[in-house]
XYZ file of C-alpha atoms in Angstrom:
648
model
C 23.661 -25.503 -25.128
C 21.907 -28.504 -23.576
C 18.998 -27.491 -21.323
C 17.345 -30.031 -19.052
C 15.394 -30.562 -15.829
C 17.805 -31.364 -13.022
C 16.359 -33.058 -9.922
C 19.267 -33.579 -7.470
C 19.403 -36.832 -5.521
C 18.642 -36.889 -1.801
C 21.512 -39.344 -1.186
C 20.249 -40.400 2.218
C 18.601 -37.060 3.002
C 14.985 -36.113 3.611
C 12.252 -37.411 1.307
C 9.511 -34.853 0.586
C 5.851 -35.376 -0.269
C 3.640 -32.692 -1.806
C 3.102 -30.943 1.547
C 5.263 -27.853 1.901
C 5.549 -25.810 5.073
C 6.204 -22.542 3.228
C 3.122 -22.919 1.055
C 0.911 -23.994 3.952
C 1.629 -20.606 5.559
C -0.372 -18.960 2.761
C -2.989 -21.612 2.082
C -6.538 -20.329 2.379
C -6.170 -17.304 0.120
C -3.542 -18.071 -2.462
C -4.191 -15.049 -4.694
C -4.061 -12.566 -1.832
C -0.799 -14.113 -0.613
C 0.607 -14.006 -4.144
C -0.310 -10.320 -4.549
C 1.052 -9.263 -1.152
C 4.345 -11.132 -1.462
C 5.042 -10.189 -5.077
C 4.395 -6.474 -4.533
C 6.412 -6.404 -1.318
C 9.377 -8.145 -2.972
C 9.282 -5.705 -5.884
C 9.133 -2.708 -3.529
C 12.153 -4.104 -1.664
C 14.077 -4.235 -4.979
C 13.246 -0.675 -6.093
C 15.812 0.888 -8.418
C 14.933 4.606 -8.396
C 13.339 5.870 -5.168
C 11.949 8.912 -6.987
C 9.746 6.804 -9.264
C 7.061 4.195 -8.477
C 7.650 0.485 -8.831
C 5.351 -0.958 -11.497
C 4.048 -4.507 -11.040
C 2.228 -6.154 -13.916
C -0.039 -9.248 -13.785
C -0.695 -10.622 -17.287
C -2.537 -13.884 -17.937
C -2.360 -15.687 -21.269
C -2.886 -19.056 -22.871
C -0.165 -20.702 -24.945
C 0.479 -23.935 -26.791
C 1.705 -26.637 -24.429
C 4.937 -26.920 -26.405
C 5.929 -23.437 -25.182
C 6.613 -25.044 -21.797
C 10.372 -25.731 -21.734
C 11.141 -29.475 -22.041
C 7.483 -30.345 -21.586
C 8.007 -34.048 -22.448
C 10.725 -34.383 -19.825
C 8.414 -32.788 -17.265
C 5.675 -35.265 -18.213
C 8.099 -38.143 -17.616
C 9.007 -36.684 -14.206
C 5.377 -36.757 -13.077
C 4.983 -40.352 -14.289
C 7.921 -41.325 -12.075
C 6.255 -39.461 -9.213
C 3.125 -41.507 -9.883
C 5.040 -44.790 -9.659
C 6.856 -43.685 -6.504
C 3.814 -42.511 -4.534
C 1.143 -44.958 -5.686
C -0.908 -46.095 -2.631
C 1.415 -44.187 -0.300
C 0.014 -40.650 0.008
C -3.472 -39.682 -1.182
C -2.758 -35.960 -1.407
C 0.366 -36.556 -3.489
C -1.521 -38.969 -5.748
C -4.276 -36.422 -6.402
C -1.756 -33.703 -7.239
C 0.114 -36.005 -9.629
C -3.074 -36.997 -11.468
C -4.045 -33.342 -11.946
C -0.553 -32.548 -13.237
C -0.576 -35.437 -15.722
C -3.963 -34.338 -17.025
C -2.771 -30.732 -17.501
C 0.410 -31.803 -19.298
C -1.577 -33.973 -21.701
C -3.579 -30.980 -23.031
C -2.747 -28.889 -26.091
C -2.727 -25.536 -24.265
C -1.634 -24.234 -20.893
C -2.645 -21.119 -18.948
C 0.207 -18.991 -17.631
C 0.406 -15.875 -15.449
C 3.312 -13.518 -16.056
C 4.218 -11.233 -13.161
C 6.728 -8.529 -14.066
C 8.205 -5.610 -12.158
C 9.729 -2.420 -13.530
C 11.922 0.200 -11.871
C 13.390 -2.792 -10.051
C 16.944 -4.112 -9.848
C 16.378 -7.588 -11.270
C 17.869 -10.816 -9.905
C 21.410 -9.741 -9.172
C 23.933 -12.551 -8.744
C 22.444 -14.852 -11.402
C 25.639 -15.001 -13.461
C 27.808 -16.421 -10.665
C 25.047 -17.947 -8.540
C 26.755 -16.609 -5.437
C 25.293 -17.718 -2.108
C 23.346 -14.924 -0.435
C 22.771 -12.961 -3.642
C 19.180 -11.914 -4.562
C 19.128 -14.626 -7.250
C 20.333 -17.367 -4.902
C 17.992 -16.297 -2.075
C 14.968 -16.446 -4.376
C 15.818 -19.488 -6.477
C 18.088 -21.828 -4.525
C 17.963 -21.094 -0.786
C 15.234 -22.308 1.588
C 14.050 -20.005 4.399
C 16.669 -17.432 3.467
C 16.316 -13.669 3.097
C 19.190 -11.236 2.826
C 17.268 -8.000 2.386
C 18.305 -4.740 3.982
C 16.947 -3.208 7.187
C 14.382 -1.113 5.320
C 12.869 -4.081 3.488
C 9.467 -5.605 4.071
C 10.361 -9.299 4.086
C 12.706 -11.172 6.380
C 11.903 -14.913 6.375
C 12.404 -15.958 2.757
C 9.067 -17.789 2.940
C 7.064 -15.364 0.791
C 8.670 -16.817 -2.346
C 6.518 -19.919 -1.764
C 3.276 -18.029 -2.473
C 3.551 -18.115 -6.311
C 4.032 -21.912 -6.281
C 0.704 -22.264 -4.490
C -0.967 -20.696 -7.539
C 0.499 -23.201 -10.001
C -1.233 -26.543 -10.584
C 2.195 -27.893 -11.543
C 4.019 -26.173 -8.663
C 6.391 -24.943 -11.354
C 7.679 -21.404 -12.009
C 10.105 -19.832 -14.443
C 12.202 -16.783 -13.527
C 13.597 -14.455 -16.184
C 15.605 -11.355 -15.345
C 17.645 -8.401 -16.567
C 19.751 -7.128 -13.670
C 21.605 -3.875 -12.920
C 24.802 -5.155 -14.559
C 22.968 -5.845 -17.816
C 23.082 -9.637 -17.377
C 20.070 -11.531 -18.726
C 19.193 -14.931 -17.280
C 16.399 -17.429 -16.750
C 15.778 -20.653 -14.815
C 12.845 -22.931 -14.017
C 11.971 -24.255 -10.556
C 9.647 -27.201 -9.877
C 8.684 -27.456 -6.200
C 7.059 -30.898 -6.233
C 7.901 -34.144 -4.386
C 10.682 -36.723 -4.154
C 10.622 -39.556 -6.683
C 12.737 -42.516 -7.796
C 14.960 -42.093 -10.819
C 15.784 -44.939 -13.208
C 18.864 -45.718 -11.127
C 16.622 -46.031 -8.039
C 18.035 -42.855 -6.497
C 15.520 -40.745 -4.603
C 15.411 -37.059 -5.498
C 14.978 -34.158 -3.085
C 11.791 -33.055 -4.825
C 12.966 -29.645 -6.035
C 14.028 -29.529 -9.678
C 15.622 -26.861 -11.871
C 15.369 -26.136 -15.573
C 19.028 -25.375 -16.224
C 22.077 -26.140 -18.362
C 24.317 -27.127 -15.439
C 24.557 -29.983 -12.977
C 24.964 -27.242 -10.368
C 21.578 -25.824 -11.408
C 22.917 -22.434 -12.438
C 20.906 -19.845 -14.391
C 20.730 -20.073 -18.165
C 22.054 -16.960 -19.960
C 19.446 -14.930 -21.860
C 15.790 -14.089 -21.329
C 12.946 -16.597 -21.459
C 10.212 -15.860 -23.997
C 6.935 -17.571 -23.088
C 4.451 -14.777 -23.803
C 4.210 -13.694 -27.404
C 5.280 -10.065 -28.060
C 6.666 -9.532 -24.547
C 10.361 -8.654 -24.420
C 11.985 -7.028 -21.411
C 13.945 -3.914 -22.247
C 14.660 -2.555 -18.756
C 15.865 -4.006 -15.482
C 13.502 -6.152 -13.454
C 12.206 -9.698 -13.053
C 9.539 -11.782 -14.801
C 7.913 -14.704 -12.987
C 5.896 -17.170 -15.062
C 3.329 -19.143 -13.028
C 2.475 -22.249 -15.074
C -0.924 -23.975 -15.046
C -2.523 -20.857 -13.531
C -6.149 -21.877 -12.896
C -7.590 -19.459 -10.297
C -11.171 -19.035 -11.564
C -12.994 -16.300 -13.442
C -12.868 -13.616 -10.755
C -9.113 -13.621 -10.214
C -8.601 -10.075 -11.554
C -11.153 -8.743 -9.090
C -9.457 -10.570 -6.211
C -6.052 -9.121 -7.106
C -7.534 -5.613 -7.393
C -9.180 -5.995 -3.990
C -5.907 -7.205 -2.469
C -4.064 -4.160 -3.839
C -6.712 -1.754 -2.542
C -6.732 -3.286 0.945
C -3.026 -3.976 1.365
C -1.227 -1.267 -0.609
C -3.547 1.755 -0.743
C -0.997 3.821 1.198
C 1.839 2.854 -1.143
C -0.205 3.533 -4.273
C -1.489 6.859 -2.937
C 2.072 7.938 -2.103
C 3.149 7.211 -5.701
C 5.420 4.347 -4.667
C 3.505 1.624 -6.531
C 1.511 1.192 -9.748
C -0.183 -2.136 -10.455
C -1.501 -3.395 -13.787
C -3.857 -6.373 -13.937
C -4.140 -7.286 -17.620
C -5.591 -4.095 -19.165
C -6.556 -2.451 -15.848
C -4.244 -0.128 -13.899
C -4.326 1.042 -10.257
C -2.447 4.270 -9.623
C -2.467 7.468 -7.546
C -4.998 9.104 -9.863
C -7.752 6.499 -9.598
C -7.284 4.726 -6.252
C -9.586 7.130 -4.378
C -12.407 6.518 -6.827
C -11.838 2.758 -6.747
C -12.005 2.645 -2.948
C -15.036 4.902 -2.527
C -16.910 3.009 -5.270
C -16.646 -0.269 -3.320
C -19.965 -1.679 -2.126
C -21.205 -0.519 1.242
C -20.313 -3.181 3.793
C -18.442 -3.087 7.098
C -15.099 -4.218 5.680
C -15.184 -1.631 2.901
C -16.376 1.149 5.209
C -13.331 0.576 7.416
C -11.058 0.758 4.357
C -12.735 4.016 3.305
C -12.166 5.439 6.786
C -8.468 4.572 6.600
C -8.137 6.115 3.156
C -9.981 9.216 4.328
C -7.111 9.720 6.777
C -4.767 10.247 3.846
C -6.866 12.959 2.202
C -8.720 14.691 5.045
C -7.664 18.181 6.131
C -8.738 17.241 9.683
C -6.189 14.451 9.985
C -3.724 14.916 12.836
C -0.122 13.742 12.387
C 1.934 12.941 15.517
C 5.628 12.094 15.230
C 6.931 9.245 17.365
C 9.503 10.652 19.825
C 13.143 9.609 19.974
C 13.747 6.509 22.103
C 16.837 4.962 23.683
C 16.947 1.343 24.886
C 19.510 -1.127 26.129
C 22.067 -2.767 23.872
C 22.499 0.385 21.799
C 19.031 0.367 20.230
C 17.965 3.910 19.374
C 15.097 5.403 17.400
C 15.385 8.932 16.071
C 12.436 11.299 16.355
C 9.932 10.703 13.572
C 10.940 7.117 12.701
C 7.209 6.447 12.958
C 4.221 8.711 12.461
C 0.670 8.309 13.767
C -2.205 9.713 11.720
C -5.502 10.174 13.576
C -8.996 11.262 12.604
C -12.068 11.356 14.834
C -15.748 11.354 13.940
C -18.898 9.292 14.261
C -19.078 5.532 13.716
C -15.334 4.957 13.277
C -13.631 1.666 14.130
C -11.423 2.703 17.128
C -8.416 0.941 15.627
C -5.056 1.849 14.144
C -3.791 0.172 10.985
C -0.141 -0.801 11.473
C 2.310 -0.581 8.561
C 6.051 -0.577 8.026
C 8.470 0.770 5.411
C 6.735 -0.572 2.303
C 3.325 0.685 3.455
C 1.730 -2.765 3.256
C -1.109 -3.510 5.669
C 0.044 -5.690 8.560
C -2.771 -5.722 11.124
C -5.190 -3.492 13.024
C -4.185 -2.536 16.569
C -7.198 -2.861 18.878
C -7.885 -2.060 22.553
C -7.009 1.620 22.290
C -10.204 3.355 23.422
C -13.719 2.074 23.889
C -15.259 5.533 24.267
C -13.581 7.687 21.615
C -14.714 7.239 18.021
C -11.613 7.530 15.856
C -9.517 5.750 13.268
C -5.762 5.815 12.744
C -2.727 4.795 10.717
C 0.729 4.100 12.098
C 3.571 4.175 9.589
C 7.026 2.988 10.640
C 9.400 4.560 8.122
C 12.709 4.840 9.998
C 15.275 2.151 9.165
C 16.212 1.301 12.782
C 12.637 1.019 14.000
C 11.574 -0.843 10.845
C 14.333 -3.406 11.387
C 13.257 -4.127 14.973
C 9.592 -4.588 14.111
C 10.461 -6.597 10.998
C 12.061 -9.159 13.288
C 8.885 -9.292 15.402
C 6.744 -10.012 12.332
C 5.391 -13.465 11.493
C 5.973 -15.077 8.048
C 2.478 -14.151 6.840
C 3.176 -10.474 7.688
C -0.023 -9.994 9.687
C 1.150 -9.930 13.317
C 3.889 -8.578 15.591
C 5.076 -10.807 18.405
C 8.006 -9.760 20.665
C 8.888 -13.436 21.200
C 10.044 -13.564 17.582
C 12.810 -11.071 18.324
C 15.390 -13.711 19.174
C 18.091 -11.340 20.428
C 16.051 -10.108 23.412
C 12.293 -10.816 23.559
C 11.907 -8.808 26.797
C 13.446 -5.760 25.182
C 11.201 -6.203 22.143
C 8.190 -6.420 24.444
C 9.163 -3.119 26.072
C 9.604 -1.482 22.658
C 6.216 -2.718 21.458
C 4.553 -1.691 24.745
C 5.955 1.837 24.357
C 4.502 2.051 20.868
C 1.045 0.965 22.038
C 1.226 3.419 24.930
C 2.138 6.223 22.522
C -0.890 5.398 20.358
C -3.296 5.214 23.291
C -2.077 8.416 24.920
C -2.106 10.290 21.603
C -5.731 9.339 21.019
C -6.747 10.447 24.527
C -4.721 13.656 24.390
C -6.260 14.860 21.138
C -9.804 13.542 21.385
C -10.675 12.940 25.063
C -12.354 16.331 25.425
C -14.606 15.492 22.494
C -16.038 12.301 23.990
C -19.531 13.711 24.471
C -19.642 14.808 20.839
C -18.311 11.623 19.308
C -19.779 8.843 21.464
C -21.655 6.058 19.731
C -23.503 2.939 20.778
C -20.460 1.146 22.173
C -20.845 3.100 25.426
C -20.760 6.476 27.083
C -18.184 5.548 29.696
C -15.851 2.632 30.137
C -17.500 1.587 33.371
C -19.820 3.017 36.010
C -18.309 5.279 38.672
C -17.214 3.345 41.724
C -18.406 4.603 45.114
C -17.197 3.275 48.437
C -19.567 1.443 50.688
C -20.830 3.262 53.783
C -18.214 2.626 56.446
C -18.818 0.327 59.359
C -18.893 3.341 61.680
C -21.903 4.745 59.890
C -20.013 7.787 58.559
C -20.815 8.543 54.932
C -17.835 9.194 52.661
C -18.131 10.493 49.120
C -15.693 10.143 46.287
C -15.522 12.310 43.190
C -15.459 10.685 39.760
C -11.848 10.384 38.639
C -10.477 9.204 35.308
C -7.417 7.595 36.931
C -7.319 4.127 38.411
C -4.915 3.846 41.337
C -5.113 0.094 41.600
C -7.061 -2.817 40.229
C -7.894 -5.643 42.603
C -8.875 -9.003 41.230
C -10.927 -11.059 43.668
C -11.496 -14.729 43.372
C -15.171 -15.506 42.817
C -16.851 -18.370 44.619
C -18.892 -20.262 42.098
C -22.150 -21.978 42.987
C -22.975 -25.234 41.201
C -26.164 -23.902 39.643
C -24.673 -20.598 38.475
C -21.293 -21.305 36.988
C -19.814 -18.464 35.029
C -17.047 -19.142 32.569
C -15.215 -17.512 29.726
C -17.366 -19.448 27.294
C -20.555 -17.776 28.613
C -19.142 -14.282 28.305
C -21.288 -12.334 25.837
C -20.170 -9.808 23.276
C -21.391 -6.959 25.479
C -19.039 -7.953 28.312
C -16.166 -8.358 25.874
C -16.852 -4.910 24.411
C -16.834 -3.417 27.909
C -13.562 -5.151 28.822
C -12.066 -3.872 25.573
C -13.009 -0.351 26.673
C -11.185 -0.842 29.984
C -8.156 -2.180 28.171
C -8.146 0.649 25.674
C -8.626 3.551 28.063
C -6.285 2.459 30.833
C -4.042 -0.233 29.337
C -5.451 -2.819 31.766
C -6.119 -6.440 30.902
C -6.899 -9.443 33.045
C -3.292 -10.577 32.694
C -1.837 -7.220 33.612
C -0.423 -6.498 30.150
C -1.249 -3.671 27.794
C -3.608 -4.312 24.904
C -2.056 -5.858 21.823
C -3.661 -6.577 18.503
C -6.729 -8.045 20.137
C -6.306 -11.699 19.175
C -5.537 -13.120 22.629
C -7.862 -14.730 25.132
C -9.456 -12.828 27.980
C -9.709 -13.505 31.685
C -12.658 -12.722 33.913
C -11.421 -9.201 34.617
C -11.025 -7.337 37.879
C -13.207 -5.586 40.420
C -15.369 -3.272 38.329
C -17.002 -1.373 41.157
C -18.097 -1.541 44.738
C -21.189 -0.447 46.566
C -22.407 3.141 46.794
C -22.667 5.751 49.491
C -25.270 8.414 49.932
C -23.313 11.019 47.916
C -25.405 14.054 48.445
C -28.460 13.375 50.551
C -30.536 12.192 47.578
C -33.476 10.015 48.552
C -34.904 6.900 47.002
C -38.563 6.552 46.181
C -40.977 4.756 48.443
C -41.855 1.490 46.702
C -45.520 2.171 47.496
C -45.416 5.525 45.696
C -47.371 6.001 42.473
C -44.251 7.409 40.810
C -45.660 10.890 40.244
C -44.616 12.496 43.507
C -41.582 14.663 44.184
C -38.281 12.921 43.519
C -36.808 14.134 46.816
C -38.679 12.089 49.408
C -37.123 11.135 52.688
C -35.013 7.986 52.651
C -36.595 5.172 54.587
C -34.692 4.455 57.818
C -32.421 1.444 58.432
C -31.825 0.822 54.714
C -28.290 0.416 53.429
C -27.283 -0.474 49.856
C -25.730 -3.896 49.377
C -22.136 -3.957 48.099
C -22.141 -4.831 44.392
C -20.012 -4.839 41.293
C -21.617 -3.166 38.285
C -21.014 -2.448 34.610
C -23.283 -1.403 31.780
C -23.279 -1.099 28.000
C -25.863 0.430 25.639
C -27.662 -1.975 23.335
C -29.913 0.609 21.646
C -28.906 3.971 23.037
C -31.306 5.983 20.864
C -34.170 3.920 22.271
C -32.888 4.126 25.844
C -32.000 0.422 26.075
C -29.038 -0.741 28.185
C -27.676 -3.986 29.595
C -26.418 -3.962 33.194
C -24.017 -6.579 34.593
C -24.393 -6.875 38.355
C -22.803 -9.049 41.012
C -24.042 -8.916 44.605
C -21.813 -9.618 47.614
C -24.800 -11.040 49.484
C -27.464 -13.594 48.522
C -31.059 -12.379 48.813
C -34.492 -13.856 48.289
C -35.700 -10.524 46.936
C -34.364 -7.039 46.429
C -34.700 -3.963 44.301
C -32.348 -2.183 41.928
C -32.539 1.609 42.195
C -31.307 3.535 39.143
C -29.951 7.090 39.184
C -28.404 9.638 36.829
C -25.143 11.061 38.168
C -24.984 14.850 37.800
C -22.346 17.457 38.580
C -24.295 19.018 41.461
C -26.726 16.287 42.493
C -28.072 12.910 41.471
C -31.533 12.247 40.055
C -33.754 9.220 39.879
C -33.755 7.533 36.477
C -37.241 6.504 35.253
C -37.384 2.874 34.154
C -39.944 1.945 31.476
C -39.283 -1.810 31.341
C -36.859 -4.439 32.641
C -36.141 -8.105 31.932
C -33.468 -10.747 32.427
C -32.549 -13.923 30.592
C -30.533 -15.292 33.520
C -31.847 -18.562 34.897
C -32.871 -18.316 38.547
C -33.060 -14.519 38.778
C -36.517 -13.122 37.973
C -37.931 -9.623 37.529
C -41.034 -9.132 39.694
C -42.087 -5.602 38.733
C -40.931 -2.116 37.738
C -41.913 0.957 39.728
C -40.581 4.417 38.829
C -36.764 4.137 39.080
C -36.753 0.724 40.801
C -36.686 -2.825 39.440
C -37.794 -5.527 41.882
C -35.985 -8.865 41.456
C -36.012 -12.258 43.179
C -33.479 -15.047 43.832
C -30.325 -12.940 43.837
C -27.143 -15.048 44.162
C -23.928 -13.988 45.866
C -20.719 -13.386 43.900
C -22.275 -14.679 40.682
C -23.045 -12.013 38.128
C -26.401 -11.655 36.438
C -27.650 -9.437 33.626
C -30.636 -7.102 33.505
C -31.903 -5.416 30.347
C -33.561 -2.083 31.087
C -35.328 0.526 28.994
C -35.018 4.005 30.451
C -37.205 7.028 29.847
C -34.229 9.104 28.760
C -32.618 9.196 25.316
C -29.582 11.443 25.677
C -26.089 10.652 26.950
C -25.863 10.302 30.708
C -23.770 8.681 33.430
C -25.782 6.113 35.360
C -25.402 4.058 38.509
C -27.487 1.391 40.199
C -27.848 0.537 43.897
C -29.128 -2.766 45.259
C -31.336 -2.866 48.372
C -32.638 -5.929 50.175
C -36.412 -6.084 50.607
């Protein structure tokens, strides 16, 4: 049987350089992409649902002659060199590296094998649309079922990115007992001896139609497949010394749910990750923010305090229906948690973290979509890298997909509030006690005081256009992390963003937000301090006559809550040469003055003159242009605060 490398001619078609759109999707972390895509593909091809899929990564070094038709491959790269000389620098560099590798005596190879898998069915006939054809011959094609993880057919590009020759060999034993192998070189177009230009993709085959060769391929000494599954050989595998650690980390971060649920076992050379040791592996990771978040997610799987909420049945247009329990939300609250929900689908692979759920409740969560109908809809919203859901990708009806996704986010947000809202005071951390300060209506023009009780519902949100002054321009670029954190709280608690949409995965841009609060009334006859007071007298002195608070917008966030340090964001409706900020604690029965120890501002123009008791005296206050004031209060417990602005 004559075996050879077949590079079909382009015959007037597209000429390809070394750049490849599929591979560029995963460039930046080739090993992580390889691990994610390989494990997901193997899970999609599971044979026995009652047993775990086993994926094995085995690296070895072999004599160069083990590479099938190595001399023919060397000649191919020399023709590539002649074709692309002085035409494409990136292609030239790749060719030179390949020629150098092929001239050595040994080559490094990575074998990736799966077990309890179906193998590459369809290899014998090479039928279009079969698993073999989709993986080996078709571009951008995936014919997996509704419950699968992949849908674009782009993930198969990830292994090529890890080969310095861009060359793989596939060997398989499928469910029918048929054994086959084939090589695929995903390189660039080149001129043959007859001056024909090739497409760039070549196949190690025994047929002009590039069909699979019967029988297994034996590249690694002492490895022979005896059960169904697929072996992928990544040639010229040169990832660096720490590659095993990177693959282990990728498994722990992306498939901890699948491993814990006994759906996946992974072997990296002599090391194995399984249900019995994954907890120890995760909790032994070094203490940094990324690993702490992973530990919190894993703790959800093992904690007795974890709450499980089934997603309710849903009916939509065009016959789309979800049965009750097609998704499940797992929630756990406690101190210093990340306020996010990790989103997964059928295979249990990490997709992304849903943000903007609650800025005041400390919790962490997992959402698992396991139902076939719901999985299929969200699979079509998923991007090729499997790390984002976008309704616009659902080509049948993007508006319907947006409604489905919005319902899911609403379910998550309301579930968090329903189960943990009453525990806010016990679980609050430094992000903030409340999403924003209570809004109180200005004293009416008739002089009649009206009070308004604090309410957790927002009836309407009014966005007012701000008039910018040349010297005090505010823009999205100047917005600090504190303001962004506060806006995230608003989005999470009430589903409000500057664009009017519910919070997504947190990667979009932000607007300037809406009206965060108006001026205050005299809500209970409380009196401000006389600015000439020494600060030690009774807190209930008579209010000075003819003094009304100026209408303002106000927000605040803690910067060091345990030390009583907060940052206030204030915007006055009226310009003033000088004024004073009066701080109060809002209580159930009455309000109390809030002692201020120190105050400062880093805003240009606005200056802090002095601090006296609960008042901060400031100068050069602009109109409709927010400024920030850092204050240190003489109070170190949780409290609800408000500030009033008076003109001097």
